[in-house]
PDB file of C-alpha atoms in Angstrom:
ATOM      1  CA  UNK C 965     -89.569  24.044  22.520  1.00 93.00           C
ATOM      2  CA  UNK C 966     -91.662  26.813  20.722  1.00 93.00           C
ATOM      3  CA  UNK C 967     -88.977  28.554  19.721  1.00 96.00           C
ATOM      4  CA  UNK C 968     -86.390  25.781  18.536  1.00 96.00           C
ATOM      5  CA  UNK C 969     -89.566  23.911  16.743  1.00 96.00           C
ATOM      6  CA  UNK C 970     -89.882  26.921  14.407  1.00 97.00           C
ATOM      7  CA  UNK C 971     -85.915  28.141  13.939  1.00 97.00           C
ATOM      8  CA  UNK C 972     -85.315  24.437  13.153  1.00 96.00           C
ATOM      9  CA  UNK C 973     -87.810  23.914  10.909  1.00 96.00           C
ATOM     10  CA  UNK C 974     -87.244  27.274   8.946  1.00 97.00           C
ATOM     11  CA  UNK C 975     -83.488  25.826   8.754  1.00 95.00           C
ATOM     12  CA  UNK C 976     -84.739  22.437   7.200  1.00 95.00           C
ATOM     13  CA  UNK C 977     -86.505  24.480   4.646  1.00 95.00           C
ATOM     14  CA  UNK C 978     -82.794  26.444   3.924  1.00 96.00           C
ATOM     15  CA  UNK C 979     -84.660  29.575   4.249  1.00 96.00           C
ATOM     16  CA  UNK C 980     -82.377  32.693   2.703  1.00 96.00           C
ATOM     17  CA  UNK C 981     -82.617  36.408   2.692  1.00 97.00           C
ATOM     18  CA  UNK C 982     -85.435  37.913   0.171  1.00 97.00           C
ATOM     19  CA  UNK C 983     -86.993  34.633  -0.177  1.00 98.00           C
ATOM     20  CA  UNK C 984     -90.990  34.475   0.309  1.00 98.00           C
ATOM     21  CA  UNK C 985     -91.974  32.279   2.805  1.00 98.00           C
ATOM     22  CA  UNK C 986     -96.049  30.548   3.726  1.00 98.00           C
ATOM     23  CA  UNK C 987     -96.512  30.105   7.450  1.00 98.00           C
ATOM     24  CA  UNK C 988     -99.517  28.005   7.383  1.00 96.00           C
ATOM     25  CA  UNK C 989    -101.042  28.353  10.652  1.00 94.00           C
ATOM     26  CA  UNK C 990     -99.123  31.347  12.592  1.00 95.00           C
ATOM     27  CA  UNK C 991    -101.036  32.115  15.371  1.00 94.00           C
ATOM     28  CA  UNK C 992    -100.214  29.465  17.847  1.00 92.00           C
ATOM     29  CA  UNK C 993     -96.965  29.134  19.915  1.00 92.00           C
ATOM     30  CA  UNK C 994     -94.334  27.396  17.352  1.00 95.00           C
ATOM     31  CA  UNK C 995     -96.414  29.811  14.340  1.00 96.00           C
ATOM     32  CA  UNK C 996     -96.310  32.879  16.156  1.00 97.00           C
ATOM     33  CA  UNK C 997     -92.285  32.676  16.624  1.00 97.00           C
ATOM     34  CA  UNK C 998     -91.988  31.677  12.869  1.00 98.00           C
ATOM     35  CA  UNK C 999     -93.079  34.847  11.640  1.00 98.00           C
ATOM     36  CA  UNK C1000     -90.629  36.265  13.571  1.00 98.00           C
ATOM     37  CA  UNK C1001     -87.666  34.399  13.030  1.00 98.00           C
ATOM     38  CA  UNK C1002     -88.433  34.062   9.215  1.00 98.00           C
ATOM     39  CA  UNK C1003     -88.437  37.739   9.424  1.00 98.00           C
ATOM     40  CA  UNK C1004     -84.958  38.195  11.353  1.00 97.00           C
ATOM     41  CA  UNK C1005     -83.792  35.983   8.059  1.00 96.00           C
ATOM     42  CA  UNK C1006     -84.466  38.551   5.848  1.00 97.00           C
ATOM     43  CA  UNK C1007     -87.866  37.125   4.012  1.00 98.00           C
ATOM     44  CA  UNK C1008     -90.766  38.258   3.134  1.00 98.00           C
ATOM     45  CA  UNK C1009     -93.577  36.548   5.508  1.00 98.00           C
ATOM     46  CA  UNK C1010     -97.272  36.283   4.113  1.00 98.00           C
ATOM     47  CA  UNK C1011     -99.023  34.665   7.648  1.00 98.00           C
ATOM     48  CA  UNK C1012    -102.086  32.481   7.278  1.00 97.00           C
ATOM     49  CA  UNK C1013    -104.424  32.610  10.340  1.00 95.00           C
ATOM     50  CA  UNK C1014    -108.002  33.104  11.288  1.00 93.00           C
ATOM     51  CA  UNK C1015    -110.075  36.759  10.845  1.00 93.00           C
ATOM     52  CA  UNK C1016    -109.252  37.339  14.534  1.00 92.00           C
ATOM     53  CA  UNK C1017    -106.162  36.970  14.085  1.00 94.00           C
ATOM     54  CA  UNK C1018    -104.919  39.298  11.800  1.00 96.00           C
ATOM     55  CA  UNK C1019    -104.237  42.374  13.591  1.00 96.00           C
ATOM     56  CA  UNK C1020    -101.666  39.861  15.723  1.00 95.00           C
ATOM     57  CA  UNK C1021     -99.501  38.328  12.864  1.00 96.00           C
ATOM     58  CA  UNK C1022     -99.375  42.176  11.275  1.00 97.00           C
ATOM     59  CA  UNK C1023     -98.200  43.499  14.461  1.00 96.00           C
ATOM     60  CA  UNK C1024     -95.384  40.529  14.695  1.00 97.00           C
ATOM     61  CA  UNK C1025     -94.197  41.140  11.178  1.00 96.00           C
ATOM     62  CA  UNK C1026     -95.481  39.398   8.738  1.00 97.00           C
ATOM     63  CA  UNK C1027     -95.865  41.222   5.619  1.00 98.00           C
ATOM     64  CA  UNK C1028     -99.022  39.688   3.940  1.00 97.00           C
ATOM     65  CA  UNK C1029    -101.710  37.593   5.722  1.00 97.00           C
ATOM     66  CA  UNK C1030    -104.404  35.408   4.145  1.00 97.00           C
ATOM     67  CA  UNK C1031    -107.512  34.733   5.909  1.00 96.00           C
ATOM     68  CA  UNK C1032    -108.208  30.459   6.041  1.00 94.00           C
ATOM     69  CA  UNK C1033    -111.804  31.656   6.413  1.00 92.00           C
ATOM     70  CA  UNK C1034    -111.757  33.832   3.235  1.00 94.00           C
ATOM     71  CA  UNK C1035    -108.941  32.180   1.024  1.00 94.00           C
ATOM     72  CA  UNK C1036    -107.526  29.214   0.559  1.00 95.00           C
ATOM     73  CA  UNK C1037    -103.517  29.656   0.290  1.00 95.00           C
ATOM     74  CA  UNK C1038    -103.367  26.715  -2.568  1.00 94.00           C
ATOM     75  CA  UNK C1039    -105.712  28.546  -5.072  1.00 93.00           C
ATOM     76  CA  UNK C1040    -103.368  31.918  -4.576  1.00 90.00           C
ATOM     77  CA  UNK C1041    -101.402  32.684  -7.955  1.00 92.00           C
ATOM     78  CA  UNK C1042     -98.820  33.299  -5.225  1.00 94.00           C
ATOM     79  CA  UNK C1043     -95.522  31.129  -5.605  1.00 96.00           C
ATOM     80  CA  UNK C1044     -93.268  29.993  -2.466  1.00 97.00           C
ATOM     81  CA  UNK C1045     -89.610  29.177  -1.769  1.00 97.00           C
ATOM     82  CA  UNK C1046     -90.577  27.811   1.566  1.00 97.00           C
ATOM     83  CA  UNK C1047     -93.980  26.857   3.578  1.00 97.00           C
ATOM     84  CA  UNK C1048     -93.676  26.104   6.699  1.00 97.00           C
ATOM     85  CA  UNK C1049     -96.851  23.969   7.411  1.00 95.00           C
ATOM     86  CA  UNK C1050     -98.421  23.910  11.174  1.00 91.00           C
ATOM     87  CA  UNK C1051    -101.330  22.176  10.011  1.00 90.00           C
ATOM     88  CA  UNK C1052    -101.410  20.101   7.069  1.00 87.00           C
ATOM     89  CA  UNK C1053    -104.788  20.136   6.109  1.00 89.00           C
ATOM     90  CA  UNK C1054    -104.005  20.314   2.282  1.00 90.00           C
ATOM     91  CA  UNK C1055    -102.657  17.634   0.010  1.00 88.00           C
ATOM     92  CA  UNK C1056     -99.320  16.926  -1.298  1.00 87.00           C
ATOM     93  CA  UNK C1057    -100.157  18.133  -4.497  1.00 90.00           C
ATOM     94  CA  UNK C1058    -102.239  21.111  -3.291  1.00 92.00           C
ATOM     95  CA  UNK C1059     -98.972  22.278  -1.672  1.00 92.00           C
ATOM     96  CA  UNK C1060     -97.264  21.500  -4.908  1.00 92.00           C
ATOM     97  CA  UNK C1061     -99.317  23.607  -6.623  1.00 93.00           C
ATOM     98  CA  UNK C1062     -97.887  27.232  -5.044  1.00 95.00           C
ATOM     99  CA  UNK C1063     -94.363  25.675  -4.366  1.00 96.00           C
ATOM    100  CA  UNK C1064     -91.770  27.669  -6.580  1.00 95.00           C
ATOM    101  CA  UNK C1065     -89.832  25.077  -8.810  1.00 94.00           C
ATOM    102  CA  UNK C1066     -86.746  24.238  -6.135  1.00 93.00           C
ATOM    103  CA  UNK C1067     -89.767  24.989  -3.470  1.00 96.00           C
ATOM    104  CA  UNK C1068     -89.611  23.297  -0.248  1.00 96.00           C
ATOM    105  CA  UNK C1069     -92.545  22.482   2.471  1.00 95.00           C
ATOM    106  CA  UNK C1070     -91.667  21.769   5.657  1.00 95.00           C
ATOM    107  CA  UNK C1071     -93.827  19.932   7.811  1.00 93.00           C
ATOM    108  CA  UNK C1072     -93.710  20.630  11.489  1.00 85.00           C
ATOM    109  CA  UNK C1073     -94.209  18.647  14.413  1.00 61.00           C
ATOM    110  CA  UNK C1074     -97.265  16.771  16.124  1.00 47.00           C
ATOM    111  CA  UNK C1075    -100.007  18.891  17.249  1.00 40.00           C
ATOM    112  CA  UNK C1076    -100.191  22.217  14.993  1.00 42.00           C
ATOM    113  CA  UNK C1077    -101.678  25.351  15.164  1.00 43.00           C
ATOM    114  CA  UNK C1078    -105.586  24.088  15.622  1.00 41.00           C
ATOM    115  CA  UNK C1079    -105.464  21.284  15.056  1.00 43.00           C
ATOM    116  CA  UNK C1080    -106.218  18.269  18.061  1.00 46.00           C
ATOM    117  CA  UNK C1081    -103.899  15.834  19.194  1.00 46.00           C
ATOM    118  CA  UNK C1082    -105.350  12.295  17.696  1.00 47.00           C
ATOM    119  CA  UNK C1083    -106.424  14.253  14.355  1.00 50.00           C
ATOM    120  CA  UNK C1084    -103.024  15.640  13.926  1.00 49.00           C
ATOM    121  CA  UNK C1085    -101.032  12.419  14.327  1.00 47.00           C
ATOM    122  CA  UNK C1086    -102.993  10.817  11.355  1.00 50.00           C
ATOM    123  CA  UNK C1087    -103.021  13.897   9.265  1.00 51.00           C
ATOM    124  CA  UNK C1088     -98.854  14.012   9.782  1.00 51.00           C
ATOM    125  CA  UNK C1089     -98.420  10.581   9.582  1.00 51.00           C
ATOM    126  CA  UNK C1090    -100.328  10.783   6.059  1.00 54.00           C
ATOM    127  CA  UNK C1091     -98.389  13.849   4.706  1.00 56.00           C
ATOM    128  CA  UNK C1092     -95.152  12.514   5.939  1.00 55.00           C
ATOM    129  CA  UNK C1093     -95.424   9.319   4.035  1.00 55.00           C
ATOM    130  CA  UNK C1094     -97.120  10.981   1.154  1.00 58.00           C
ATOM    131  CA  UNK C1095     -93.885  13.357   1.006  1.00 57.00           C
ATOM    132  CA  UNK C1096     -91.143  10.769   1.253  1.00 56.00           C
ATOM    133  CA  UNK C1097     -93.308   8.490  -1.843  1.00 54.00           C
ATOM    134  CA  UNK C1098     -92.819  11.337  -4.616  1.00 57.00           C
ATOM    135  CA  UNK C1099     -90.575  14.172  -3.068  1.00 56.00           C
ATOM    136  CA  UNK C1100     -87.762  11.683  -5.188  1.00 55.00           C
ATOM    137  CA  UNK C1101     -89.598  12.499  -8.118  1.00 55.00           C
ATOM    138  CA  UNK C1102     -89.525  16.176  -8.184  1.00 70.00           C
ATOM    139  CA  UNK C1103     -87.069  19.228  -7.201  1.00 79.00           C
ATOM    140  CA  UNK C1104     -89.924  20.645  -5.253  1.00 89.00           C
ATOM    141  CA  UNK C1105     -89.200  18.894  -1.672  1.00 92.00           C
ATOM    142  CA  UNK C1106     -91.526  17.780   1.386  1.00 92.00           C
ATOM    143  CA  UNK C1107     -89.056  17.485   4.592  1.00 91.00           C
ATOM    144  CA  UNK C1108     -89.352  16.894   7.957  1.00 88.00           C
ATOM    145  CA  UNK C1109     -87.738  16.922  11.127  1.00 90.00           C
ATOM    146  CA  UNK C1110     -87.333  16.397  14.971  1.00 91.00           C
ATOM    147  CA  UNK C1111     -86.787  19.315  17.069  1.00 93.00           C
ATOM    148  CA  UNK C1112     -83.691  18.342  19.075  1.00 93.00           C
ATOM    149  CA  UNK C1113     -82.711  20.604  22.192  1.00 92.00           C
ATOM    150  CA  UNK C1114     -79.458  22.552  21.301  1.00 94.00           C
ATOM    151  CA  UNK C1115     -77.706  24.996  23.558  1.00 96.00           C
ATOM    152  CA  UNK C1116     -76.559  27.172  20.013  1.00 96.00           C
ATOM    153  CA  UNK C1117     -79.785  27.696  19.067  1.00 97.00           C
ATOM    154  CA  UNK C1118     -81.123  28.606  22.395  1.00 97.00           C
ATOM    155  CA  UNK C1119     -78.736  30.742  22.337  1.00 97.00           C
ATOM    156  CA  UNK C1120     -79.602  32.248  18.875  1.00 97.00           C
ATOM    157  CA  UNK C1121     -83.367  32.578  20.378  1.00 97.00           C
ATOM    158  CA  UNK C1122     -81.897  34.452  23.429  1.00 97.00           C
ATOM    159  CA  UNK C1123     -79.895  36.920  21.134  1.00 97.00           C
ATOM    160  CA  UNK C1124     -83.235  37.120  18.808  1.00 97.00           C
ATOM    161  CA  UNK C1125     -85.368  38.390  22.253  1.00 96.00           C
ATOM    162  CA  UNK C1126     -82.560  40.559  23.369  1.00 96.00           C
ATOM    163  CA  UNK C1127     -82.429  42.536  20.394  1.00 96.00           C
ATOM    164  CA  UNK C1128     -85.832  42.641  19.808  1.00 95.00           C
ATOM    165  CA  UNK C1129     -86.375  40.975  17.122  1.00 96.00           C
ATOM    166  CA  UNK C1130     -88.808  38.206  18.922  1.00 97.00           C
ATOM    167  CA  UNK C1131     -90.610  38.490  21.877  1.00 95.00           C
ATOM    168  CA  UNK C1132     -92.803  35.465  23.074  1.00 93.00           C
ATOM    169  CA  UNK C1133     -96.736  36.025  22.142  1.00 95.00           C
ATOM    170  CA  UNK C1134     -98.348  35.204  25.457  1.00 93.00           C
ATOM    171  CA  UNK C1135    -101.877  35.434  25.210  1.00 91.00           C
ATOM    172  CA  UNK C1136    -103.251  34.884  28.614  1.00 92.00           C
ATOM    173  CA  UNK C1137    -101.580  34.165  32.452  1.00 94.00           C
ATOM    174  CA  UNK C1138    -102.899  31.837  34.929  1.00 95.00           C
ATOM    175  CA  UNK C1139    -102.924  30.398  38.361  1.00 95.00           C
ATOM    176  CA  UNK C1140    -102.076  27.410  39.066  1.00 94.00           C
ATOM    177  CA  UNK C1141    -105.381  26.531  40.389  1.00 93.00           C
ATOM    178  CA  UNK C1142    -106.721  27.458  37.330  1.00 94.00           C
ATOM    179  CA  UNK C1143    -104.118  24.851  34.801  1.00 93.00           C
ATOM    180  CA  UNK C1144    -107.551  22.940  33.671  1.00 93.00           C
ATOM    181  CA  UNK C1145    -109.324  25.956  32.403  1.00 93.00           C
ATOM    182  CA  UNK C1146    -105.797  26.619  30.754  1.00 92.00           C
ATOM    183  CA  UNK C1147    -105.309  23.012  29.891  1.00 91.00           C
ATOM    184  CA  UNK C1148    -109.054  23.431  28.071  1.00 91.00           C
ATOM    185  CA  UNK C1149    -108.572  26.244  26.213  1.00 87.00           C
ATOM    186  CA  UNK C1150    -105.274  24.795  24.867  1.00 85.00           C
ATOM    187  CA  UNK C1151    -106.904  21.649  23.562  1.00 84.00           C
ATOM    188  CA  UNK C1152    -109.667  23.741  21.784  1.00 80.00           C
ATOM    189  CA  UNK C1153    -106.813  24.212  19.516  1.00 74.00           C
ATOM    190  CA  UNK C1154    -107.275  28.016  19.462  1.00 75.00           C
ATOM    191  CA  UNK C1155    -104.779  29.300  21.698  1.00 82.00           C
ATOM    192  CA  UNK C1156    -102.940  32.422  20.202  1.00 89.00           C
ATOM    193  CA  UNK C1157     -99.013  32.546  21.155  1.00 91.00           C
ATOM    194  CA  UNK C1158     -98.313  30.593  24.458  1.00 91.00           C
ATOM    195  CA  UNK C1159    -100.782  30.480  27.820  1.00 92.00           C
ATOM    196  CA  UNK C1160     -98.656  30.756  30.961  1.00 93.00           C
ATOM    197  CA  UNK C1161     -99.153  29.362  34.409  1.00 93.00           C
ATOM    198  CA  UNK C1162     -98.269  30.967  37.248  1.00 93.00           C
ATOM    199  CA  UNK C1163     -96.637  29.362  40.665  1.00 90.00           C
ATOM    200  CA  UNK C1164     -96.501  31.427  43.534  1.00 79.00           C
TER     201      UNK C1164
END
């Protein structure tokens, strides 16, 4: 769900070859296979992520990477065709502000890259709202989207991993007996890639 989160959200925001595309929290599962899939698109990737963080989103191909911690993306001179938002914890017109003209910010689904459950469905609901109110009134857009299960783009994920191009980011395994520890550090909102439980 990862996986088709991110390839159809990059879709919504009609991502093309050369283009420079904002992944605003990369690190987490549906983040961490953005970078790569924006990549295997042909654009130029500038990751935003924690200071720990960095030496992961280099090493899965993102070309620039800002530091939340040290920068805030919005304040960048830095222009985008696309941002694909994990987190929205910036305002409509924030966003705005380092949207190219025909720009357009996709929001993803519930529950982003650190960000908890209850805090995220306000946040969304907000931005979503906010988005379809005064994306009328301007070629920059604000969309957003459902991911659906689909058997073509599964497929298009499988052909991505085969030919290297994406490989899951798995940052720890468990045991089963161990899910709540996993289930904890999940809900911290901190995990980087995927945690994976193990049944024997």
């Amino acid at each position: 769900m990862a996986g088709l989160t991110a390839l159809q959200g990059l879709r919504e925001g009609k991502i093309q070859p050369g283009q420079k595309v904002l992944i605003n929290g990369a690190t987490g599962g549906v983040g961490t296979f953005a970078v790569q899939i924006a990549k295997s698109f042909g654009a130029e990737v500038t990751a935003v992520c924690s200071t720990r963080n960095v030496d992961l989103v280099r090493s899965i191909g993102a070309d620039h990477v800002i530091e939340y911690t040290k920068e805030d993306f919005t304040r960048s001179e830095q222009r985008y065709d696309v941002i694909f938002d994990n987190v929205c914890n910036h305002s409509f017109a924030e966003r705005r502000r380092v949207l190219n003209p025909k720009g357009i910010c996709v929001l993803a689904g519930m529950g982003g890259a650190g960000v908890k459950g209850g805090e995220a469905i306000g946040r969304i609901a907000s931005n979503i709202f906010t988005a379809r109110a005064r994306s009328s009134f301007t070629d920059q857009k604000f969309a957003q989207y459902r991911t659906k299960t689909s058997k073509q783009d599964l497929t298009t994920l499988g052909d991505l991993v085969e030919t290297g191009k994406l490989r899951p980011v798995i940052e720890q395994t468990y045991k089963l007996s161990d899910a709540p520890e996993a289930l904890r550090q999940l809900n911290g909102g901190h995990a980087r890639g995927k945690l994976v439980i193990t049944l024997n």
